[in-house]
Coordinates of C-alpha atoms in Angstrom, one line a residue:
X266 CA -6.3 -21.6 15.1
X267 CA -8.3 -19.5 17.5
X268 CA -5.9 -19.4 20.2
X269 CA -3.3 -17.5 17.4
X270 CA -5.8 -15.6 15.8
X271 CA -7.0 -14.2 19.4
X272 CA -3.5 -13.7 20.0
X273 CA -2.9 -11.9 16.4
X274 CA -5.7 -9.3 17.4
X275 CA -4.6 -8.8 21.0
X276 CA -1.3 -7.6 19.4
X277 CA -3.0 -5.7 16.6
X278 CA -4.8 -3.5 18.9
X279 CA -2.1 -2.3 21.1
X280 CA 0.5 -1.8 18.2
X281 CA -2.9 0.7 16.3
X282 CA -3.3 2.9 19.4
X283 CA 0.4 3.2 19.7
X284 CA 0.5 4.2 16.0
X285 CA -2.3 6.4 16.7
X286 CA -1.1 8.4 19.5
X287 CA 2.3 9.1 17.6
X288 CA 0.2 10.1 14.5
X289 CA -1.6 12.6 16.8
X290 CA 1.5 13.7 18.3
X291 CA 3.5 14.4 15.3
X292 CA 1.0 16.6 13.2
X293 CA 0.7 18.7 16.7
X294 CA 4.6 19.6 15.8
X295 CA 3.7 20.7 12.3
X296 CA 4.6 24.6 12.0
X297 CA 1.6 26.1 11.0
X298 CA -1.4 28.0 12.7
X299 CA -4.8 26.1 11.5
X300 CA -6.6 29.5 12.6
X301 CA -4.2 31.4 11.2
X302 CA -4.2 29.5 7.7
X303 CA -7.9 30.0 7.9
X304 CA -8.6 33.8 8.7
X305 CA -5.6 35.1 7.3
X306 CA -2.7 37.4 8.6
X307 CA -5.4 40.4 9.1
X308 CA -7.0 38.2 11.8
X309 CA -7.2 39.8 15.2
X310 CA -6.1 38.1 18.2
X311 CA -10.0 37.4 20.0
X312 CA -11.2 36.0 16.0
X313 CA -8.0 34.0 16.3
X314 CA -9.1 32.0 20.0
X315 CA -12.5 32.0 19.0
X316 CA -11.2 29.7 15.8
X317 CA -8.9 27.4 18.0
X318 CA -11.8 27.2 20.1
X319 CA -13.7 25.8 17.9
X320 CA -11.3 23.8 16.5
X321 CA -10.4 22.3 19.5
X322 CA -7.2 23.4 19.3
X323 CA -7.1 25.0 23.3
X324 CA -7.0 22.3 24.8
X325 CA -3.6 20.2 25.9
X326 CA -2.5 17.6 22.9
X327 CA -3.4 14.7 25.5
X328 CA -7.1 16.2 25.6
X329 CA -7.1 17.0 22.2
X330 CA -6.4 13.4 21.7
X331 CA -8.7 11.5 24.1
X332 CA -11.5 13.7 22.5
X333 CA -10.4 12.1 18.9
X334 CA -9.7 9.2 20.1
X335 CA -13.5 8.7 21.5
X336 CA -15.1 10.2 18.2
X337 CA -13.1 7.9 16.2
X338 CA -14.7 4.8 18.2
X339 CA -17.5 6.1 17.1
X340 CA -17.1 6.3 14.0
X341 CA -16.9 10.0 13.7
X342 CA -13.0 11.3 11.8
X343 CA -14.5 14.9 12.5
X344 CA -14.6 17.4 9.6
X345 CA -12.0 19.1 7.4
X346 CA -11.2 22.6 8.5
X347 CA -10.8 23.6 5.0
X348 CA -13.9 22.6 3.1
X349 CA -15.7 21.4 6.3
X350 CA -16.7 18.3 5.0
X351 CA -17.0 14.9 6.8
X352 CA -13.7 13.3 6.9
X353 CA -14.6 9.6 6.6
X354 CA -16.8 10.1 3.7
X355 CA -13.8 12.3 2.2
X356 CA -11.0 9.7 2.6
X357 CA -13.4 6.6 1.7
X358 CA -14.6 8.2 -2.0
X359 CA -10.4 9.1 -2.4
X360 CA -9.5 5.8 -1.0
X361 CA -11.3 3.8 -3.7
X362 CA -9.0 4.9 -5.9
X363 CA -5.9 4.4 -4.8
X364 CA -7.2 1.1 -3.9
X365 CA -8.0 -0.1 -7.1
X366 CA -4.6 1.0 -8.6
X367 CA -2.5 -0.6 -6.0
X368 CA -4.8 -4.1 -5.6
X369 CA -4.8 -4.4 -9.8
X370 CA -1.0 -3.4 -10.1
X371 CA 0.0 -6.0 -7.3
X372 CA -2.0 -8.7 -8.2
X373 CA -0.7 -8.7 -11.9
X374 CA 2.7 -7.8 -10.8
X375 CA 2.3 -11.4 -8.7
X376 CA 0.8 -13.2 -11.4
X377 CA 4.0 -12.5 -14.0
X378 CA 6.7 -12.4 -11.2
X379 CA 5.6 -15.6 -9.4
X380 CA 6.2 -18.0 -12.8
X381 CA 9.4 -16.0 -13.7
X382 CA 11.3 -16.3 -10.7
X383 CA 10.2 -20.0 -10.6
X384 CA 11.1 -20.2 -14.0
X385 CA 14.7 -18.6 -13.1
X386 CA 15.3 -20.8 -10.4
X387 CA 14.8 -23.6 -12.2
X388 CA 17.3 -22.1 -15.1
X389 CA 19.1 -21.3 -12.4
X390 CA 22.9 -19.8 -13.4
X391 CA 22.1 -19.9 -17.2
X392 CA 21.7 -17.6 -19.7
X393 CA 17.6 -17.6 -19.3
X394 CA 18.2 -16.8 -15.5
X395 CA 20.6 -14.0 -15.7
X396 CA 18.6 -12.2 -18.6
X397 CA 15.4 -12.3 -16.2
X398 CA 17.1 -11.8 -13.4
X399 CA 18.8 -8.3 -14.9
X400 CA 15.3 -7.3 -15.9
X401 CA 13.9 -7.8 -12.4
X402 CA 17.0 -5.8 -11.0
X403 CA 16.0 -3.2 -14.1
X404 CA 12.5 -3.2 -12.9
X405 CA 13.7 -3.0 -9.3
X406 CA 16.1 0.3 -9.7
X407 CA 14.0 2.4 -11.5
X408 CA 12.0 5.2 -9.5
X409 CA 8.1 5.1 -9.8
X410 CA 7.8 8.7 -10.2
X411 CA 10.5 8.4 -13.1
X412 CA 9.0 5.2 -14.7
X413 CA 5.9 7.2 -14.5
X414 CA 6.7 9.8 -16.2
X415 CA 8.5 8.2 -18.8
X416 CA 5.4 6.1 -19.4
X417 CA 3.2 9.6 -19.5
X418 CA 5.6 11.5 -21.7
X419 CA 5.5 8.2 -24.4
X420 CA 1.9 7.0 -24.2
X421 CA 0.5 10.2 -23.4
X422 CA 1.7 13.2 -24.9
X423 CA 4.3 11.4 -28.3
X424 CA 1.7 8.7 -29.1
X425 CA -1.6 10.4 -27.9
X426 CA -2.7 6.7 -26.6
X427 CA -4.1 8.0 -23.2
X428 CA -5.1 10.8 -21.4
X429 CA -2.4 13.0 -19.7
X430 CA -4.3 15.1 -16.8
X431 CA -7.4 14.0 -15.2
X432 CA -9.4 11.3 -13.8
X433 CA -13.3 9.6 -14.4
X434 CA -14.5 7.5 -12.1
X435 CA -15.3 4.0 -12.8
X436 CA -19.1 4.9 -12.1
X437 CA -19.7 7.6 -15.0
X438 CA -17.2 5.4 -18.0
X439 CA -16.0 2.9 -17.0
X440 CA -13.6 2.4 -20.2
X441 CA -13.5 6.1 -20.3
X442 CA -11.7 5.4 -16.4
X443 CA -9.7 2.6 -17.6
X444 CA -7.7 4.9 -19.8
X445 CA -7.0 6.7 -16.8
X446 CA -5.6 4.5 -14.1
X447 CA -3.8 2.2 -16.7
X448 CA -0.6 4.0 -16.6
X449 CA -0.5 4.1 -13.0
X450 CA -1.2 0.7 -13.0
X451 CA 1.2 -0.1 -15.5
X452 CA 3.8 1.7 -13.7
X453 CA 3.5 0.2 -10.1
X454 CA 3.2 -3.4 -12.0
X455 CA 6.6 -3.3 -13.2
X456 CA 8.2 -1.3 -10.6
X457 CA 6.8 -4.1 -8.1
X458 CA 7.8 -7.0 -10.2
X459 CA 11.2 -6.9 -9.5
X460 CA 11.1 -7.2 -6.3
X461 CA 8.5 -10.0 -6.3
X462 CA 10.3 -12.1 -9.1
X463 CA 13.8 -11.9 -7.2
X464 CA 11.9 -13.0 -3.8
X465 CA 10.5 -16.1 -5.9
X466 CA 13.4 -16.7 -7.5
X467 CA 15.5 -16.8 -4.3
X468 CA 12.8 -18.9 -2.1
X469 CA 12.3 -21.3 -5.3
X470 CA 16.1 -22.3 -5.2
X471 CA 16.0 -23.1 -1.7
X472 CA 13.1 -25.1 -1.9
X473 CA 14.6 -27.4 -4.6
X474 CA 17.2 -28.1 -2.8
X475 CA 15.4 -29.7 -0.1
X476 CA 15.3 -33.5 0.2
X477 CA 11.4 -34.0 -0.5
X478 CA 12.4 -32.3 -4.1
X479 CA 14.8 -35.3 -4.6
X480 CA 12.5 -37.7 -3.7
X481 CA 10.0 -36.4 -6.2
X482 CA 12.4 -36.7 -8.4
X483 CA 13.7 -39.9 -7.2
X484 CA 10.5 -41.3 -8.5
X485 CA 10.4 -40.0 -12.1
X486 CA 8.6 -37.5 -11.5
X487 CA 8.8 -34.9 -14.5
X488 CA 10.9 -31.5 -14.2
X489 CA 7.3 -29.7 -14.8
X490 CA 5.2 -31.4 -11.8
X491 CA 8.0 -31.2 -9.1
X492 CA 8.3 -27.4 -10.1
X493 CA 4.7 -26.7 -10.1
X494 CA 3.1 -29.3 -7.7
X495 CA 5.7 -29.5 -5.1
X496 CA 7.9 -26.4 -4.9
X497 CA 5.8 -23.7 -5.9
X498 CA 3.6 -24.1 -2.5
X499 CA 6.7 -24.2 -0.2
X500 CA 8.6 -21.2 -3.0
X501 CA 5.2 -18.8 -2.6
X502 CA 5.2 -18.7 1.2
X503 CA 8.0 -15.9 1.6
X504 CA 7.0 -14.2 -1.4
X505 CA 3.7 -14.3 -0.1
X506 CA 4.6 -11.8 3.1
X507 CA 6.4 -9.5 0.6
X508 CA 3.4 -9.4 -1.2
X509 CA 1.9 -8.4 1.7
X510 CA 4.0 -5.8 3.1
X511 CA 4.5 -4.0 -0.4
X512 CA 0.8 -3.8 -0.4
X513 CA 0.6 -1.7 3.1
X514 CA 3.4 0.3 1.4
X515 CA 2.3 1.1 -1.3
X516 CA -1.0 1.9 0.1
X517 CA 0.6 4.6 2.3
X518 CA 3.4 6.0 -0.3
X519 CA 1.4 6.7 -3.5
X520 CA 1.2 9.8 -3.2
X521 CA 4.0 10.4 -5.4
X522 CA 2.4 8.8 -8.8
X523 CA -1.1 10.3 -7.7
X524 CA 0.8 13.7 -8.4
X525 CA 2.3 12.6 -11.1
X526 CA -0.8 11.1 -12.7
X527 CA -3.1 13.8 -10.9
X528 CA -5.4 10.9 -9.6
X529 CA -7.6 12.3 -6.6
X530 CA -6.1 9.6 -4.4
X531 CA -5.9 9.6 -0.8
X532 CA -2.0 10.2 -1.3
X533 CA -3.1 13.4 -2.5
X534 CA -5.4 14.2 -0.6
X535 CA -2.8 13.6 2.2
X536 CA -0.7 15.9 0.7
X537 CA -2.6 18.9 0.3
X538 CA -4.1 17.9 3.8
X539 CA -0.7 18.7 4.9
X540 CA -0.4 21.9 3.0
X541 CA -4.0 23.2 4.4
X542 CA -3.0 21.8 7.9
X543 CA -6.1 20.1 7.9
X544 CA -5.8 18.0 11.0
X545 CA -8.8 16.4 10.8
X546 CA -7.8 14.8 7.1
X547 CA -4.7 14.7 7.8
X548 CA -5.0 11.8 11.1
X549 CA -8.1 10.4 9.1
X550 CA -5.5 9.4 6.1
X551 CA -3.1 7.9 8.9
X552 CA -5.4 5.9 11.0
X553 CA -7.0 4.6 8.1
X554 CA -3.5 3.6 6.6
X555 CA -2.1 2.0 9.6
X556 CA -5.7 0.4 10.2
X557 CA -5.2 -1.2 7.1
X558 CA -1.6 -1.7 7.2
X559 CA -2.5 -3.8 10.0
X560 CA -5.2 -5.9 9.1
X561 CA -3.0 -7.0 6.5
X562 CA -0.3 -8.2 7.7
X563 CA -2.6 -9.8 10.1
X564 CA -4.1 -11.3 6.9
X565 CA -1.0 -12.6 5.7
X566 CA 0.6 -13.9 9.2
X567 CA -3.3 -16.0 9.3
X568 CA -2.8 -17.6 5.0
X569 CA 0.5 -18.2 6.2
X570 CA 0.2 -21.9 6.8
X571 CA -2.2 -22.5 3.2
X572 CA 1.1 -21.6 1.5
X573 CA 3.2 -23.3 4.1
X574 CA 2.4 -26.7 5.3
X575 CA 5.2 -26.8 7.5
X576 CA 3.6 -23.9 9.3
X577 CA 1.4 -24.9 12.2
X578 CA -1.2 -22.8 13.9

């Protein structure tokens, strides 16, 4: 157990600087001026190097990096060029709310998947199984942003159930906040479902083919306990990495429903990081993605066997 986790982390922290110096590299290639944004077109040329002095921004990328780098060991993301704020403060308060969308929306999306692709599998090729299995295809096709949208346009503006615009924190109301992050939550739930519920499904058929399922059943064991008791453990383990690896996704990519729902997320505040060619946010949002992104699947690669018996460490 030590030996792999050592050997999970030595891998980790190559594959994060790698990450870390293409991050760097690829916002350098963004067109755009930072100075320029900041002092305008009527800037003179000196006002112009004293900015990019200041900024940094003189120096070669590879310097420019190796000074980031060091400040980020540190601890110290820099501060935003627009609003000259800390960045790591910045990202953590925006980060807690992306967070709790995407943990609450794939954790419930897990909970009703997980039994209904079980349940499918074990229907498997009857009526019961295709009608699920068409609403987790449903579920599957349909675009967050649309879904989203659709959601907002009935709930929100025909019904008048929930706010449109805006966003509380969970600090000052929080039923007043829970109003606001349901239909985000709502939205990833079901998008995500599909996927999950089709992976279950699929994982759950093979299981029960295996010979330990006939054996249970060999001994008159009931249809119930060799679904639940004995396949579910072996059926959750693939799901299990999906679950994982939709998590760092969604993580990084929801910036699309945070503009939708106008949530000050870190997907927006990526975005209009991006806009502002705000360096500093802008690598801040990345690292702190991949970092994540990372430690998850390094997560899921260590629960591995707990779902899998037949996995050894």
């Amino acid at each position: 157990m030590f030996r792999f986790i050592t050997q999970r982390l030595g891998m980790a922290v190559p594959t994060f600087l790698l990450i870390s110096i293409m991050v760097f590299a690829l916002i350098r290639f963004i067109p755009g001026d930072p100075a320029l944004l900041m002092l305008g077109d009527m800037a003179d040329a000196q006002s112009l190097a004293d900015m990019r002095q200041s900024l940094g921004l003189d120096h070669s990328v590879p310097t420019q990096y190796f000074v980031w780098m060091k400040a980020v060991l540190g601890g110290d993301l820099g501060h935003s060029i627009t609003t000259r704020q800390p960045v790591l403060p910045l990202i953590l308060d925006r980060f807690s709310v992306s967070a709790t969308i995407v943990l609450v929306a794939v954790a419930l999306a897990t909970l009703l998947a997980v039994p209904v692709g079980l349940l499918a599998a074990w229907k498997q090729n009857s009526a019961m199984d295709l009608g699920l299995v068409a609403v987790a295809t449903l579920m599957l096709s349909i675009p967050s942003f649309w879904l989203g949208l659709l959601l907002l346009y009935a709930f929100g503006i025909k019904l008048g159930w929930l706010p449109v615009v805006g966003y509380v924190s969970f600090g000052e109301s929080p039923l007043k906040a829970l109003t606001y992050v349901m239909l985000p939550i709502v939205t990833l739930t079901l998008v995500e479902f599909g996927s999950i519920a089709r992976m279950a499904r699929a994982s759950t058929i093979e299981v029960l083919r295996l010979e330990y399922i006939a054996h249970a059943r060999a001994k008159g064991l009931s249809e119930a306990a060799v679904l639940w008791r004995h396949a579910l453990r072996n059926a959750f383990a693939p799901t299990w990495t999906l679950v994982g690896l939709i998590l760092g996704n969604l993580l990084g990519g929801i910036a699309v429903l945070e503009t939708v729902f106008t949530l000050p997320g870190v997907g927006r505040l990526m975005v209009d990081a991006i806009f502002a060619r705000d360096y500093p946010v802008l690598q801040g949002c990345l690292l702190l993605i991949t970092f994540i992104y990372v430690v998850v699947n390094l997560l899921v690669d260590l629960l591995y066997p707990i779902f899998d018996p037949r996995v050894k460490l």
